[in-house]
XYZ file of C-alpha atoms in Angstrom:
696
model
C 25.154 -8.336 106.920
C 28.501 -10.638 105.854
C 30.331 -7.529 105.207
C 29.975 -6.378 108.892
C 30.210 -9.911 110.545
C 33.882 -9.886 108.589
C 34.123 -6.303 109.812
C 34.132 -7.300 112.934
C 36.168 -10.115 112.851
C 38.742 -8.456 111.782
C 39.071 -5.961 114.431
C 38.848 -8.289 116.967
C 41.848 -10.579 115.421
C 43.835 -6.847 115.171
C 42.692 -6.438 118.573
C 44.432 -9.628 119.935
C 47.323 -8.639 117.704
C 47.741 -6.018 119.099
C 47.248 -6.364 123.021
C 49.545 -5.246 125.473
C 49.395 -8.730 127.402
C 51.752 -10.536 125.208
C 52.987 -13.782 126.394
C 56.526 -14.867 126.335
C 58.896 -14.415 123.262
C 58.219 -18.419 122.345
C 55.012 -18.039 123.237
C 54.256 -14.916 121.301
C 56.718 -16.406 118.628
C 54.466 -19.381 118.057
C 51.018 -17.189 118.394
C 52.473 -14.875 115.961
C 53.039 -17.463 112.633
C 49.641 -18.925 114.081
C 48.078 -15.928 113.713
C 49.751 -15.142 109.891
C 49.032 -18.831 108.715
C 45.149 -17.397 109.926
C 45.789 -14.553 108.583
C 46.601 -15.601 105.131
C 44.209 -18.251 105.077
C 41.622 -15.910 105.263
C 42.788 -13.497 103.335
C 43.384 -16.192 100.632
C 40.094 -17.694 100.995
C 37.765 -16.728 97.738
C 34.589 -14.878 98.868
C 33.235 -15.424 95.336
C 32.520 -19.332 95.401
C 29.271 -20.332 95.933
C 29.154 -22.743 98.690
C 30.063 -19.672 100.934
C 27.677 -17.600 99.572
C 25.072 -19.308 99.772
C 26.277 -19.701 103.493
C 26.755 -16.711 103.978
C 23.380 -15.995 102.555
C 21.899 -18.668 104.871
C 23.373 -16.737 108.392
C 22.293 -13.248 106.717
C 18.522 -14.774 106.749
C 18.894 -16.159 110.303
C 19.848 -12.626 111.694
C 22.538 -14.061 113.848
C 24.961 -11.009 114.565
C 28.792 -11.486 114.461
C 29.430 -12.033 118.558
C 31.493 -14.734 120.777
C 28.171 -16.320 122.186
C 27.093 -16.606 119.014
C 29.877 -18.163 116.879
C 30.411 -20.582 119.699
C 26.554 -21.965 119.678
C 26.444 -21.565 115.843
C 27.532 -25.209 114.611
C 25.569 -26.612 117.773
C 22.634 -25.236 116.695
C 23.366 -26.436 113.233
C 23.972 -29.700 113.792
C 20.260 -29.746 116.042
C 18.742 -28.622 113.166
C 20.278 -31.310 110.986
C 19.105 -33.914 113.301
C 15.980 -32.813 113.622
C 15.951 -33.272 109.747
C 17.248 -36.519 109.835
C 14.008 -37.629 112.425
C 11.598 -36.123 110.556
C 12.504 -37.541 107.198
C 13.192 -41.266 108.889
C 8.890 -40.723 110.752
C 8.212 -39.974 106.696
C 9.997 -43.443 105.556
C 8.279 -45.438 108.055
C 5.174 -44.638 106.755
C 5.845 -45.329 103.313
C 7.253 -48.706 104.208
C 3.566 -49.245 105.794
C 2.119 -48.430 102.893
C 4.172 -50.674 100.639
C 3.634 -53.443 102.946
C 0.289 -52.830 102.535
C 0.624 -52.971 98.724
C 2.716 -55.909 98.650
C -0.235 -58.062 100.495
C -2.763 -56.646 98.202
C -0.010 -57.551 94.694
C -0.138 -60.864 95.925
C -3.786 -61.251 96.515
C -4.229 -60.361 92.701
C -1.597 -62.496 91.802
C -3.602 -65.554 93.154
C -6.730 -64.543 91.633
C -5.248 -64.192 88.491
C -4.026 -67.405 88.503
C -6.832 -68.669 89.445
C -8.521 -67.040 86.222
C -5.807 -68.745 84.613
C -6.568 -71.958 85.144
C -10.222 -71.451 84.440
C -9.801 -70.060 81.300
C -6.590 -72.753 80.768
C -9.467 -75.577 81.177
C -12.082 -73.648 79.734
C -9.987 -73.338 76.694
C -9.387 -76.831 76.414
C -12.987 -77.808 76.541
C -13.702 -75.044 73.901
C -10.886 -75.206 71.185
C -12.516 -77.737 69.080
C -15.907 -75.509 69.197
C -13.381 -72.660 67.961
C -11.587 -74.141 64.762
C -14.779 -75.174 63.832
C -16.164 -71.449 63.476
C -13.107 -70.143 62.547
C -13.053 -72.272 59.424
C -16.619 -71.618 59.036
C -15.788 -67.761 58.869
C -13.388 -68.003 56.911
C -15.453 -70.043 54.510
C -17.811 -67.007 54.409
C -15.730 -64.671 53.947
C -14.578 -66.559 50.756
C -18.186 -67.187 49.513
C -18.986 -63.189 50.006
C -15.802 -62.442 48.126
C -17.016 -64.913 45.447
C -20.532 -63.691 45.357
C -19.577 -59.986 45.173
C -16.985 -60.923 41.810
C -19.861 -63.258 40.689
C -22.640 -60.050 40.774
C -19.699 -57.679 39.831
C -19.192 -60.274 36.767
C -22.787 -60.519 36.076
C -23.296 -56.650 36.351
C -20.649 -55.852 33.876
C -21.355 -58.948 31.449
C -24.424 -60.316 31.369
C -27.141 -58.267 30.894
C -30.779 -58.684 31.675
C -33.777 -60.532 30.392
C -35.493 -57.392 29.755
C -32.081 -55.550 27.747
C -31.870 -58.485 25.842
C -35.552 -58.040 24.811
C -35.461 -53.987 24.760
C -32.145 -55.024 21.944
C -33.622 -57.311 19.652
C -37.547 -57.041 20.284
C -39.036 -55.368 16.795
C -41.879 -54.826 19.323
C -40.066 -52.663 21.448
C -39.630 -49.319 20.461
C -35.739 -47.739 19.026
C -35.395 -44.897 22.287
C -32.887 -43.619 24.508
C -33.010 -47.061 26.711
C -32.125 -49.261 23.364
C -28.657 -46.667 22.331
C -27.598 -47.446 26.069
C -28.383 -51.143 26.119
C -26.333 -51.387 22.582
C -23.478 -49.134 24.164
C -23.394 -51.494 26.709
C -23.366 -54.709 24.706
C -20.370 -53.000 22.676
C -18.713 -52.418 25.784
C -18.954 -56.332 26.791
C -18.374 -57.439 23.790
C -14.937 -55.345 24.155
C -13.903 -56.120 27.314
C -14.128 -59.574 26.677
C -10.560 -59.139 25.226
C -9.728 -59.283 29.132
C -11.554 -62.655 29.837
C -9.380 -63.985 26.810
C -5.927 -63.402 28.102
C -7.132 -65.844 31.147
C -5.973 -69.573 31.293
C -9.273 -70.358 31.085
C -10.530 -68.813 27.702
C -14.168 -70.845 27.481
C -16.111 -68.254 29.299
C -14.590 -64.867 27.194
C -15.475 -66.828 24.216
C -18.437 -67.783 25.045
C -19.536 -64.591 26.114
C -18.013 -63.101 22.840
C -20.386 -65.091 20.827
C -23.583 -63.693 22.933
C -22.761 -60.059 23.126
C -21.714 -60.800 19.219
C -25.576 -62.655 18.913
C -26.770 -59.420 20.712
C -25.244 -57.021 18.580
C -26.105 -58.583 15.751
C -29.615 -58.770 16.255
C -29.656 -54.968 17.560
C -28.258 -53.764 14.267
C -30.881 -55.373 12.312
C -33.652 -54.233 14.579
C -32.401 -50.502 14.106
C -31.816 -51.403 10.173
C -34.922 -52.407 9.807
C -36.381 -49.320 11.986
C -34.587 -46.963 9.755
C -35.980 -48.168 6.874
C -39.660 -48.062 8.001
C -38.297 -44.611 9.128
C -37.513 -43.715 5.349
C -40.226 -44.907 4.018
C -42.807 -42.342 6.104
C -40.529 -39.641 6.341
C -41.561 -36.504 4.687
C -39.242 -36.990 1.356
C -40.418 -33.482 -0.135
C -39.017 -31.766 2.513
C -36.681 -34.617 4.138
C -35.746 -33.022 7.856
C -34.058 -35.823 9.363
C -34.863 -35.963 13.014
C -32.194 -36.605 16.016
C -33.367 -40.096 15.935
C -32.442 -41.264 12.819
C -29.539 -39.240 12.843
C -28.581 -41.018 15.758
C -29.173 -44.210 14.018
C -27.410 -43.755 11.154
C -24.067 -43.109 13.338
C -24.726 -46.195 15.111
C -25.665 -48.317 11.694
C -22.594 -46.764 10.716
C -20.531 -49.302 12.417
C -21.951 -52.288 10.252
C -21.160 -50.652 6.544
C -23.226 -53.223 4.660
C -26.164 -52.185 6.637
C -25.303 -48.323 7.320
C -24.981 -48.242 2.671
C -28.374 -50.717 2.254
C -30.063 -47.829 4.188
C -28.637 -44.844 1.920
C -29.067 -46.826 -1.372
C -32.818 -47.289 -0.062
C -32.678 -43.296 0.706
C -31.399 -42.534 -2.201
C -33.648 -44.336 -4.809
C -36.902 -43.008 -2.611
C -35.583 -39.258 -2.829
C -34.596 -39.823 -6.858
C -37.996 -41.345 -7.553
C -39.764 -38.685 -5.503
C -37.248 -35.921 -7.078
C -38.461 -37.135 -10.740
C -42.093 -37.015 -9.696
C -41.173 -33.700 -8.735
C -39.464 -32.441 -11.789
C -42.118 -34.121 -14.111
C -44.877 -31.914 -12.407
C -43.005 -28.943 -12.370
C -42.135 -29.211 -15.955
C -45.812 -30.253 -17.545
C -48.220 -29.247 -14.824
C -49.262 -32.605 -14.180
C -49.671 -33.740 -10.565
C -51.192 -37.537 -9.295
C -53.460 -37.091 -6.578
C -51.058 -37.217 -3.475
C -49.165 -33.874 -4.786
C -50.938 -30.314 -4.420
C -51.204 -28.220 -7.672
C -48.454 -26.596 -8.370
C -48.552 -22.637 -7.581
C -46.439 -21.466 -10.812
C -46.738 -21.975 -14.370
C -45.539 -25.409 -15.511
C -42.088 -24.845 -17.434
C -43.581 -26.120 -20.132
C -45.223 -23.755 -20.965
C -42.410 -21.423 -22.047
C -41.240 -23.982 -24.609
C -41.727 -21.671 -27.106
C -38.708 -19.672 -25.623
C -35.684 -22.293 -25.695
C -33.437 -20.676 -23.905
C -35.965 -19.603 -21.245
C -37.203 -22.983 -21.084
C -33.689 -24.755 -20.734
C -32.809 -22.102 -18.504
C -35.419 -22.912 -15.942
C -35.059 -26.314 -15.875
C -31.694 -26.260 -15.099
C -32.251 -23.068 -12.117
C -35.232 -26.090 -10.672
C -33.068 -28.399 -10.965
C -29.996 -26.323 -8.987
C -32.569 -24.901 -6.568
C -34.024 -29.130 -5.585
C -30.489 -29.292 -5.311
C -29.574 -26.368 -2.839
C -32.772 -27.732 -0.358
C -31.729 -31.294 -0.833
C -28.097 -30.732 0.414
C -29.411 -28.312 3.423
C -31.878 -30.765 4.364
C -29.010 -33.729 4.528
C -26.311 -31.470 5.200
C -27.350 -31.981 9.501
C -26.218 -35.957 8.755
C -22.617 -35.649 7.371
C -21.242 -32.239 8.289
C -22.458 -31.652 12.060
C -22.449 -35.766 12.759
C -19.765 -36.350 9.949
C -16.970 -37.045 12.914
C -19.054 -39.677 14.798
C -20.214 -41.993 11.209
C -16.848 -41.708 10.344
C -15.395 -42.627 13.461
C -18.101 -45.509 13.339
C -17.625 -46.556 10.102
C -13.915 -46.994 10.709
C -15.117 -49.444 13.399
C -17.708 -51.313 10.676
C -14.426 -51.807 8.539
C -12.657 -53.237 11.610
C -15.110 -55.599 12.814
C -16.217 -56.090 8.554
C -13.158 -56.167 6.887
C -14.222 -57.522 3.842
C -16.796 -54.691 3.302
C -14.121 -52.550 2.964
C -13.222 -52.284 -0.937
C -10.442 -53.854 -2.569
C -6.887 -50.821 -2.038
C -10.002 -48.521 -0.334
C -7.790 -46.688 2.547
C -9.588 -43.290 2.272
C -11.259 -42.188 5.677
C -14.866 -41.084 5.340
C -15.467 -37.802 4.381
C -18.754 -36.247 5.574
C -18.596 -33.681 2.336
C -18.255 -36.407 -0.343
C -20.583 -38.750 1.243
C -22.805 -36.006 0.916
C -22.157 -34.885 -2.455
C -22.428 -38.493 -3.476
C -25.744 -38.850 -1.411
C -27.163 -35.694 -3.407
C -26.219 -36.704 -6.895
C -27.719 -39.834 -6.346
C -30.605 -38.169 -5.572
C -30.591 -35.913 -8.912
C -29.933 -39.109 -10.999
C -33.649 -39.180 -12.200
C -33.819 -35.394 -12.643
C -30.551 -35.526 -14.550
C -31.946 -38.457 -16.862
C -35.036 -36.030 -17.670
C -32.939 -32.895 -18.269
C -30.488 -34.036 -20.575
C -33.429 -35.900 -22.525
C -35.368 -32.158 -23.036
C -32.357 -30.438 -23.458
C -31.090 -32.664 -26.427
C -34.796 -32.325 -27.995
C -34.479 -28.203 -27.773
C -30.695 -28.832 -29.112
C -31.722 -30.783 -32.166
C -34.901 -28.919 -32.960
C -33.290 -26.150 -33.546
C -31.140 -24.667 -36.445
C -30.078 -21.230 -34.781
C -26.317 -21.237 -34.144
C -26.933 -18.192 -31.159
C -29.287 -20.251 -29.577
C -27.456 -23.568 -29.926
C -24.388 -21.377 -28.507
C -25.991 -19.545 -25.963
C -27.378 -23.302 -24.684
C -24.279 -23.971 -24.357
C -22.647 -21.240 -22.058
C -26.109 -21.736 -19.366
C -25.178 -25.259 -19.459
C -21.482 -23.874 -18.336
C -22.340 -21.559 -16.281
C -24.786 -24.585 -14.490
C -22.115 -26.939 -14.757
C -20.065 -24.825 -12.743
C -22.615 -23.786 -9.794
C -23.034 -27.953 -9.771
C -18.999 -28.643 -9.241
C -18.811 -26.123 -6.518
C -21.905 -27.477 -4.429
C -21.401 -31.224 -5.294
C -17.524 -31.453 -6.032
C -15.653 -32.170 -9.388
C -16.923 -35.899 -9.096
C -20.447 -35.974 -9.125
C -21.855 -38.599 -11.846
C -24.815 -34.873 -12.397
C -21.307 -33.306 -13.862
C -20.842 -35.392 -16.626
C -24.630 -34.875 -17.983
C -23.587 -31.358 -17.884
C -20.302 -32.175 -19.645
C -22.260 -33.814 -22.504
C -24.937 -31.388 -22.993
C -22.814 -28.951 -23.036
C -20.324 -30.514 -25.560
C -23.733 -31.853 -27.864
C -24.865 -27.726 -27.713
C -21.537 -26.621 -29.187
C -21.736 -29.216 -31.623
C -24.693 -28.103 -32.872
C -23.419 -24.766 -32.568
C -20.447 -25.915 -34.818
C -22.558 -27.340 -37.287
C -25.278 -24.655 -37.915
C -22.611 -22.311 -38.345
C -20.486 -24.497 -40.820
C -24.122 -24.373 -42.803
C -24.050 -21.102 -42.675
C -20.958 -20.358 -43.712
C -21.484 -22.752 -46.560
C -24.681 -21.058 -47.550
C -23.231 -17.658 -47.731
C -19.713 -18.590 -49.580
C -22.291 -19.807 -52.556
C -23.456 -16.080 -52.509
C -20.245 -14.779 -52.822
C -20.676 -11.548 -55.434
C -19.158 -8.129 -55.121
C -18.155 -5.986 -52.257
C -20.854 -3.267 -52.013
C -20.831 -0.145 -54.170
C -19.595 1.953 -50.875
C -16.935 -0.973 -50.284
C -18.221 -0.994 -46.621
C -18.576 -4.377 -44.831
C -20.490 -6.984 -46.903
C -24.219 -7.750 -45.443
C -23.175 -11.554 -44.954
C -20.091 -10.153 -42.796
C -22.735 -7.954 -41.004
C -25.233 -10.460 -40.077
C -22.334 -12.562 -39.073
C -20.869 -9.868 -36.367
C -24.417 -9.204 -34.773
C -24.449 -13.438 -34.516
C -20.864 -12.927 -32.888
C -21.865 -9.928 -31.171
C -24.691 -11.734 -29.140
C -22.433 -15.232 -28.841
C -19.135 -12.824 -27.474
C -22.075 -11.200 -24.458
C -23.127 -14.752 -24.001
C -19.846 -15.726 -23.733
C -18.891 -12.844 -21.206
C -21.769 -13.494 -19.175
C -21.775 -17.257 -18.400
C -18.167 -17.449 -17.964
C -16.967 -15.362 -15.512
C -15.644 -18.286 -13.567
C -13.046 -18.986 -15.738
C -9.108 -18.521 -15.407
C -8.099 -18.982 -19.224
C -11.430 -17.012 -20.836
C -8.971 -15.877 -24.350
C -8.302 -18.721 -25.174
C -12.047 -20.379 -24.641
C -13.128 -17.473 -27.146
C -11.057 -18.683 -29.641
C -13.058 -21.614 -31.470
C -15.653 -19.338 -31.304
C -14.187 -16.651 -33.180
C -12.849 -19.557 -35.045
C -16.415 -20.956 -36.597
C -18.147 -17.557 -36.127
C -15.589 -15.268 -37.745
C -12.660 -16.173 -39.741
C -15.003 -17.847 -42.389
C -16.839 -14.753 -42.697
C -13.409 -12.686 -43.086
C -11.787 -15.446 -45.335
C -14.826 -14.173 -47.566
C -13.471 -10.773 -47.235
C -10.554 -11.169 -48.463
C -11.462 -13.195 -51.636
C -14.073 -9.788 -52.311
C -10.892 -8.135 -51.224
C -8.588 -9.968 -53.826
C -10.982 -8.818 -56.866
C -10.528 -5.448 -55.586
C -8.030 -2.806 -57.301
C -6.012 0.000 -55.565
C -7.032 1.547 -53.009
C -10.535 -0.131 -53.109
C -9.208 -3.164 -52.063
C -7.371 -2.023 -48.753
C -10.197 0.327 -48.011
C -13.216 -2.586 -48.376
C -10.357 -4.379 -45.713
C -10.173 -1.749 -43.699
C -13.696 -1.033 -43.157
C -14.518 -5.063 -42.953
C -12.039 -5.063 -39.946
C -13.190 -2.226 -38.456
C -16.405 -3.571 -38.367
C -15.180 -6.514 -36.397
C -13.100 -4.290 -34.320
C -16.274 -2.159 -33.340
C -17.688 -5.948 -32.275
C -14.900 -7.278 -30.232
C -13.359 -4.289 -28.564
C -15.482 -4.090 -25.028
C -14.483 -7.423 -24.331
C -11.138 -8.069 -22.947
C -10.930 -11.765 -23.654
C -11.189 -10.923 -27.469
C -8.001 -8.633 -27.222
C -5.872 -10.583 -28.782
C -7.555 -10.800 -31.567
C -7.857 -6.842 -31.473
C -4.542 -6.763 -31.212
C -4.249 -8.378 -34.853
C -7.070 -6.703 -36.223
C -4.660 -3.322 -35.126
C -1.842 -4.704 -36.999
C -3.826 -5.688 -39.943
C -5.312 -2.345 -40.308
C -2.248 -0.982 -40.147
C -0.692 -3.059 -42.866
C -3.141 -1.869 -44.997
C -2.928 1.336 -44.188
C 0.596 1.796 -44.736
C -0.399 0.322 -48.639
C -3.167 3.759 -48.903
C -0.252 6.107 -47.064
C 1.686 5.277 -49.979
C -1.091 5.108 -52.502
C -1.910 8.777 -51.666
C 1.655 9.932 -51.650
C 1.794 8.640 -55.342
C -1.149 10.548 -55.700
C 0.575 13.770 -54.257
C 3.600 13.294 -56.089
C 1.929 12.987 -59.753
C -1.050 15.360 -59.366
C 1.222 18.074 -58.592
C 3.398 16.945 -61.127
C 6.569 16.849 -58.480
C 7.000 12.895 -59.735
C 9.170 13.939 -62.800
C 11.463 16.343 -61.195
C 12.341 13.203 -58.241
C 12.329 10.687 -60.890
C 15.157 13.094 -62.424
C 16.701 13.311 -59.311
C 17.201 10.233 -58.192
C 19.239 9.187 -61.362
C 21.902 12.597 -60.263
C 24.324 12.510 -58.062
C 25.371 15.034 -55.440
C 28.257 16.152 -56.800
C 29.485 19.205 -58.069
C 29.346 17.840 -61.498
C 25.990 16.451 -61.316
C 24.473 19.812 -59.958
C 25.827 21.637 -63.092
C 24.160 19.616 -64.646
C 21.311 19.953 -62.935
C 19.668 22.077 -65.717
C 20.001 20.514 -68.433
C 17.872 17.640 -67.585
C 14.765 17.700 -69.355
C 12.175 17.843 -66.118
C 14.741 21.030 -64.735
C 14.470 22.967 -67.949
C 12.778 26.240 -67.768
C 9.646 25.208 -70.292
C 9.308 22.106 -68.070
C 9.576 23.489 -64.903
C 7.446 26.406 -65.921
C 4.556 23.908 -66.534
C 5.512 22.445 -63.400
C 5.430 24.846 -61.439
C 2.097 26.289 -63.044
C 0.304 22.409 -61.959
C 1.914 22.617 -58.471
C 0.194 25.620 -57.951
C -2.619 24.577 -59.266
C -3.113 21.338 -56.813
C -2.026 23.084 -54.019
C -5.670 24.600 -53.098
C -7.199 21.775 -52.795
C -4.735 19.116 -52.577
C -6.178 17.645 -48.947
C -9.590 17.230 -50.238
C -8.829 15.991 -53.564
C -6.487 12.963 -51.506
C -9.023 12.545 -49.174
C -11.697 12.111 -51.732
C -9.729 9.214 -52.885
C -10.240 7.465 -49.747
C -13.532 8.734 -48.357
C -14.916 5.699 -48.574
C -13.511 4.800 -45.334
C -15.745 4.302 -42.653
C -13.282 5.997 -39.855
C -12.776 9.983 -40.715
C -10.016 9.525 -38.177
C -8.067 7.106 -40.481
C -8.660 9.245 -43.704
C -7.687 12.134 -41.797
C -4.404 10.200 -40.466
C -3.455 8.664 -44.351
C -3.747 11.627 -45.686
C -1.659 13.975 -43.424
C 1.112 11.309 -43.153
C 1.115 11.154 -47.169
C 1.171 14.713 -47.051
C 4.069 15.042 -44.890
C 6.128 12.345 -46.807
C 4.949 14.934 -50.232
C 6.591 17.682 -47.893
C 9.736 15.672 -47.334
C 9.952 15.075 -51.104
C 9.454 19.226 -51.804
C 12.236 19.706 -49.708
C 14.225 17.475 -51.038
C 13.636 18.653 -54.585
C 14.009 22.346 -53.041
C 17.078 22.089 -51.789
C 18.929 20.250 -55.168
C 17.467 23.650 -57.278
C 18.928 25.756 -54.254
C 22.333 23.639 -54.401
C 22.433 24.191 -58.464
C 21.644 27.611 -58.029
C 24.532 28.010 -55.906
C 27.120 26.075 -58.063
C 25.790 28.291 -60.618
C 26.278 31.852 -59.563
C 29.997 30.633 -58.401
C 30.684 29.401 -61.621
C 28.955 32.236 -63.237
C 30.283 35.327 -60.698
C 32.411 37.532 -63.126
C 29.442 37.131 -66.005
C 27.579 41.218 -66.491
C 24.640 38.603 -67.775
C 24.028 35.634 -65.577
C 22.022 32.303 -66.201
C 18.326 32.297 -65.314
C 18.106 30.627 -61.844
C 15.863 27.354 -61.361
C 14.762 28.962 -58.062
C 13.293 32.139 -60.022
C 11.331 29.283 -62.306
C 10.388 27.554 -59.363
C 9.663 29.789 -56.627
C 7.495 27.402 -53.654
C 9.535 26.979 -50.825
C 8.699 23.849 -48.420
C 7.343 26.312 -45.667
C 4.532 27.513 -47.861
C 3.611 23.942 -48.934
C 3.580 22.364 -45.376
C 1.142 25.524 -44.570
C -1.169 25.171 -47.402
C -1.006 21.221 -46.823
C -1.026 21.090 -42.996
């Protein structure tokens, strides 16, 4: 629509410019300038301006046609509309003004009412001011009193126990139950928290409460001590399974080390007496009225067998120790940490009860071992008495040693159960030493008796009877040692003392008999004795050192027998005369040339020697073995004879080599002679190969 108006306006302007009715030139010139200015103004106007665009849109919305009439009336119509709008606005503002007047009147009335009310309020304030001040003061005082009451209630609930709680804590008529322990815990907390009160300016209240709580705690611990004492009296001491209440009571009482040790001392004394009674019952079979008859035979029923008698007593003591430890283990192991903390707290509260220089922390296992050891003191005394009677009443050295090993075995077992510091181990140590002293004394008496009866060696040169008896005893001792001290590390050294007492004196007696014999009987006798001892000791590893020494000694005697057999071979075969003659002969040609002139190598003597050798060789080995046939080891006989035969063969090879060398030298010197001298080889035809075959 705006574009149409613009086009119509432009066409009208064009028509006006091109109209044929043109005025005069002057008028025409001015009109032309005005027109040009207007056209220029129109053309230079920017129709992209927002105001123009809004105006055009408004015109377009009215649907106005671009006609001269419309253009003349447009301004008037618009001004008319503006005037009408302004009139309506003025009318509306008039109504607003009326409303504002009414509001102003209402506000004035309200202000008047407020002023009246303020007057009344001020008058009322003047009349009630004193009362309000009194009420405020009373309210503040009430708040202060309520706060103090709350503080007092909190203080009483925390630091003061009730009369009923005090009765539970101190009265022996009240039971020791969960409520008692709860009250004790509360009083201990009160006692600890008093430190806060002691840090204030006024310490009187803290000191009074501290003193009161200390008295209450002391009374509670005394009550607990007496209660535990009564419970221990009625406890089934044959099977002392400590119940939960007693365990808890002991944990609490541990905070008073003096009372705690008193309870344990009483318990240990009671257990010591009961275990001693039961051990005596197990020994003799006699029972008191309060005890039931034993279901097994009394231990003294086997008193005729000393080893079993002592073993049964030790086994009973071990069984009782295990049972005692299991019964008390619940207290000191599972509850050990609580008791340790209680004792530590008690030592802090009772520093005078700490042993001088003792800073060690409570050890539950150590305390358990100590208590069990104290319980067994009576049993240990009775065991020591009976065992020493057995040891002293028998003169059998083997029995004394077996008892010592048995005691040593149980000593190791008890050390694992009760620790190395147990007093019971001192009893075992004393008994073991007593048994070993008796063993050594019995052995020395036996050796003295044997030495007084020494005569000559047996005809067959076997081990003498006293050595065989000693070896039988040694075998029993070694077996006992092997089965009793398997836990000892240095086993070899431990058995040396036994060998020194049970073997060396008898070997010394054999050595005295050895010195009275001639060759080769002395070496045969020595080897037989050593072989008999070696057979007994070889199965045991802890005697390996002594067996090795015996092997070396046997080897020395065997080497002397080899030397004897070698001399027998050379002498019986007649070869010794030839060897003696060759021993003085040098290896030079002159020496070999003079071989035939030597007395043993002269034909008549050499023929005799050759014949003697031939007679010797067929039965040489058998005859040589016959010399040492009384050796108890055929292997040693064979080894000695073979070694002597080898040395004889080497000697024969030496003689043969000299004869062959002399014959060659003789052939060289007499090679041109028609009738050479008779060769030594022809007179002495045996070869070293034949000798080895015959002696193999």
